[in-house]
Every structure is written in structure tokens, then in C-alpha cells.
């Protein structure tokens, strides 16, 4: 019988890990408590529901035209629920301001209110999940010239400051109603394509705008502010106002969360190595786990070395309570529900692998100067039966084991997604 096969494999895996001093049941108990913030924007190619123009500007781009994109909040919720039903554990959902849902004409960005997100909040309540939030500083006429919070046009700058304040209040409402703090993450596309003379001016303006935005009183128990840096974007190759140094300094001085996006650094630079440094100076951080291929391409996250290194850092440094794990990818070339499932399951698998690592043993080798042993054991650990533990976890969490989830996504595609125009 299927069930006994999975359980038998698990028993055997448990013994194998125990040989390395690892207690698998404890690892699963810890894993169960980790909530990953699943980004809404994989479901509709970062289009949002303000208009049907889709993603525009902002230096980010979704490529592909796989059919079945969610066209409205109900479809997005239904797709997300499908994905959640195929992912073990309890997670969170991460919204952007462009996913507002009022009655009638959408409110402009500086006017949005918690009311426009009440249906999302009620949905989250029903699912017993937390929400996270993001102001949207792109896909808008006031962002057309590539400058928002650092705009030299005072009216435009003010508009975006007001948008940021409105979003923090929405985040506060989400956090209050759901009983779990909402992380509201600020990312702006501001920058320029070519030779830039004044690199200082826009940064002064951005600092001023952030100060104004964060001056508005919002309960930190309900809403946490994060700021996300970037190296470059399409159309902002030469200069990005909100660089890593800019936001690292800002976050440290103002006690904000720093958001590290895996695609926002030089291609050989990994965010895994930054975590233990920035957490010396910051209480909490946010991750945007992504997969850049040659550039910040936002490919679906898979279980590769980079992902494993991030998860290992969180476990080895005992950082799980101080790091909010968010995902950030958008691939329009494959089934979008499958993209979510693949990415979130990969993240959870990476965390499981890290929790199953015989860290004390490896650390002891290191402390003893036994680098031979350290390298040898790291290689041995790689082929321990992670898959058997993963299957058992899925079984116990009541989600499909192995590739069975794909059958469910295919069925959903033929019954639901393929009927969308
Ligand atoms: C863009 C940033 C940002 C966005 C989302 C949609 O480069 O990574 O986080 O991907 O806000
Ligand atoms: Zn990001």
C-alpha cells in the first residue's frame, strides 16, 4: 500500500539521519511553524486589477503568454487556494496595492484605504493566514518618467509619499484584523538609463520622502516597514537611487527591515552571505527569494545551491524568528499555479534540508580545524534521504506526495484556467 511505503521509507530515513545525530521529528515540528509569504503577483504577471493595461514601467518585466492568467480578484484567490492546497504547511499571502478591490472605479494610489482590501482580509481570515503588503510605485502615469519618491517634481513626489502612507495604514489594518503583523515592503524603480551626473540629489529626495512616509503614525505591532534595494533595472542600468548602501544605511539608522532580493545584486553575489552581517545591526529582515538567470529575471525558485544556502544560513544562524521569508518571481511562460507550487515547495524543501543538517557535527569539525572532515561530511549529507522525509511531511500535512500535485494542476487547468478568455 502507498501509505505504508511512504511510512516505511520514513522510518528508514529517520535512522539514517539519527546516525548523524539529527532528530527528524524535531525538524518537521520546526518546519511546520515556518510561514512563507507567497506573492500574489505570480498569478497574473504583476498586472493588478486597477486597469487592464498590465505591468508597465518599473524596470521589471514578465515574459511569456501562457493562457489562464487571473483576470480579477476572485480568480486570483481561487488560483492561490488551489496552490495552497498543494503546498504543505500554513503560509501567508503577499499583496500589492494594484490588487485593490473596491466597488466601482478604482481609487487613485494616494487615496486607497483598507476598505479596498477588506475582501482580501476577509479571505485571509477564512483561510487563517496572514497578509503582507506592498505599495505599487510602477504601472502608473506618475511613474512614467522613472522617478517616484525621488522625483524632482514636488507634486509627483508628494503623490507617492501619500501612497506610501496609505499603504502603511492598509498594512496596519491587515495586521490588526488578522492578528499577525503585516510586512509592508517599499520598492521603487527610480533610476536612470545612462550617464548620470547628479547621483546625490535623488538620494536626498528619497531619504526625505521615506522620512515623511514613515513619520505617519502606524502601529508597529500590526505593520512592519521594509525597504528593498536593487542594483539595476531595465531602463535604470546606470543608476538606481535606492541602492544597497542607501537602504542598508537607512534601515540601520531608522530601525526598518531591510529586504534582500536574491536577484538584486551582482550575478555572483548571493544574499545568503549577507544575512549574518545585516542581522548584527538590524532586528529583522525580509527576503525576496527569487532566481535570477544572467540578470534579475525572476525565474521560478527551484532547489538549487543558492536556495539551499539561504535556508542553511537561516537555520545555522538561528535566524528563523528574525527573517520574514517572501518569494518574488513571475513567470508567464508556464502554468502560473504550477509556478507557485514549484517555487513554494522548493523553498520549503530547502528549509527542510537545512533543518536536517547535522550542524553541530559540521561546526565541531570547523572549530577543531578539521577542514577535511568538514568537506567530507558536507558531501555525505547531500545524499541522505531528504526525499523520504519530504514525502512523509507532505503526507502528514494532507497534500499530494511527489509529482501527484501536477495532476491536480493539470485538471484545474483544463476545468478552470483554459476557460478564461
Ligand atoms: C523589483 C522588485 C520588487 C517587485 C515586486 C513586484 O525588482 O524585486 O520586489 O518584484 O514588488
Ligand atoms: Zn523583490
mmCIF file of N, CA, C and O in Angstrom, residues 358-375 377:
data_model
loop_
_atom_site.group_PDB
_atom_site.id
_atom_site.type_symbol
_atom_site.label_atom_id
_atom_site.label_comp_id
_atom_site.label_asym_id
_atom_site.label_seq_id
_atom_site.Cartn_x
_atom_site.Cartn_y
_atom_site.Cartn_z
ATOM 1 N N UNK A 358 23.234 18.037 10.002
ATOM 2 C CA UNK A 358 23.886 17.793 11.298
ATOM 3 C C UNK A 358 24.829 18.950 11.632
ATOM 4 O O UNK A 358 26.052 18.777 11.696
ATOM 5 N N UNK A 359 24.243 20.104 11.852
ATOM 6 C CA UNK A 359 25.053 21.315 12.020
ATOM 7 C C UNK A 359 26.082 21.204 13.147
ATOM 8 O O UNK A 359 27.237 21.601 12.950
ATOM 9 N N UNK A 360 25.703 20.688 14.327
ATOM 10 C CA UNK A 360 26.710 20.623 15.412
ATOM 11 C C UNK A 360 27.955 19.828 15.008
ATOM 12 O O UNK A 360 29.077 20.220 15.330
ATOM 13 N N UNK A 361 27.710 18.747 14.286
ATOM 14 C CA UNK A 361 28.823 17.913 13.835
ATOM 15 C C UNK A 361 29.751 18.689 12.890
ATOM 16 O O UNK A 361 30.976 18.676 13.032
ATOM 17 N N UNK A 362 29.148 19.378 11.942
ATOM 18 C CA UNK A 362 29.933 20.152 10.966
ATOM 19 C C UNK A 362 30.667 21.293 11.660
ATOM 20 O O UNK A 362 31.822 21.587 11.368
ATOM 21 N N UNK A 363 29.963 21.915 12.588
ATOM 22 C CA UNK A 363 30.567 23.036 13.319
ATOM 23 C C UNK A 363 31.767 22.571 14.127
ATOM 24 O O UNK A 363 32.773 23.266 14.223
ATOM 25 N N UNK A 364 31.626 21.377 14.704
ATOM 26 C CA UNK A 364 32.739 20.856 15.509
ATOM 27 C C UNK A 364 33.985 20.643 14.651
ATOM 28 O O UNK A 364 35.093 20.996 15.056
ATOM 29 N N UNK A 365 33.781 20.090 13.454
ATOM 30 C CA UNK A 365 34.916 19.925 12.530
ATOM 31 C C UNK A 365 35.593 21.275 12.312
ATOM 32 O O UNK A 365 36.824 21.403 12.351
ATOM 33 N N UNK A 366 34.778 22.267 12.091
ATOM 34 C CA UNK A 366 35.298 23.600 11.788
ATOM 35 C C UNK A 366 36.087 24.160 12.972
ATOM 36 O O UNK A 366 37.195 24.670 12.814
ATOM 37 N N UNK A 367 35.488 24.048 14.155
ATOM 38 C CA UNK A 367 36.138 24.559 15.364
ATOM 39 C C UNK A 367 37.460 23.839 15.608
ATOM 40 O O UNK A 367 38.457 24.439 16.007
ATOM 41 N N UNK A 368 37.463 22.530 15.318
ATOM 42 C CA UNK A 368 38.686 21.743 15.511
ATOM 43 C C UNK A 368 39.714 21.953 14.408
ATOM 44 O O UNK A 368 40.793 21.344 14.447
ATOM 45 N N UNK A 369 39.364 22.724 13.427
ATOM 46 C CA UNK A 369 40.294 22.918 12.315
ATOM 47 C C UNK A 369 40.338 21.716 11.374
ATOM 48 O O UNK A 369 41.241 21.598 10.547
ATOM 49 N N UNK A 370 39.367 20.840 11.508
ATOM 50 C CA UNK A 370 39.326 19.629 10.672
ATOM 51 C C UNK A 370 38.547 19.933 9.379
ATOM 52 O O UNK A 370 37.398 19.534 9.227
ATOM 53 N N UNK A 371 39.205 20.619 8.482
ATOM 54 C CA UNK A 371 38.515 21.036 7.258
ATOM 55 C C UNK A 371 38.315 19.878 6.290
ATOM 56 O O UNK A 371 37.423 19.916 5.441
ATOM 57 N N UNK A 372 39.135 18.862 6.443
ATOM 58 C CA UNK A 372 38.942 17.642 5.653
ATOM 59 C C UNK A 372 37.606 17.005 6.040
ATOM 60 O O UNK A 372 36.771 16.692 5.182
ATOM 61 N N UNK A 373 37.431 16.835 7.329
ATOM 62 C CA UNK A 373 36.194 16.235 7.824
ATOM 63 C C UNK A 373 34.983 17.080 7.460
ATOM 64 O O UNK A 373 33.944 16.547 7.066
ATOM 65 N N UNK A 374 35.124 18.388 7.579
ATOM 66 C CA UNK A 374 34.011 19.285 7.261
ATOM 67 C C UNK A 374 33.556 19.079 5.819
ATOM 68 O O UNK A 374 32.364 18.892 5.551
ATOM 69 N N UNK A 375 34.511 19.092 4.897
ATOM 70 C CA UNK A 375 34.162 18.959 3.482
ATOM 71 C C UNK A 375 33.611 17.558 3.181
ATOM 72 O O UNK A 375 32.615 17.405 2.456
ATOM 73 N N UNK A 377 32.041 15.512 5.228
ATOM 74 C CA UNK A 377 30.700 15.319 5.777
ATOM 75 C C UNK A 377 29.649 16.108 5.000
ATOM 76 O O UNK A 377 28.545 15.628 4.761
#
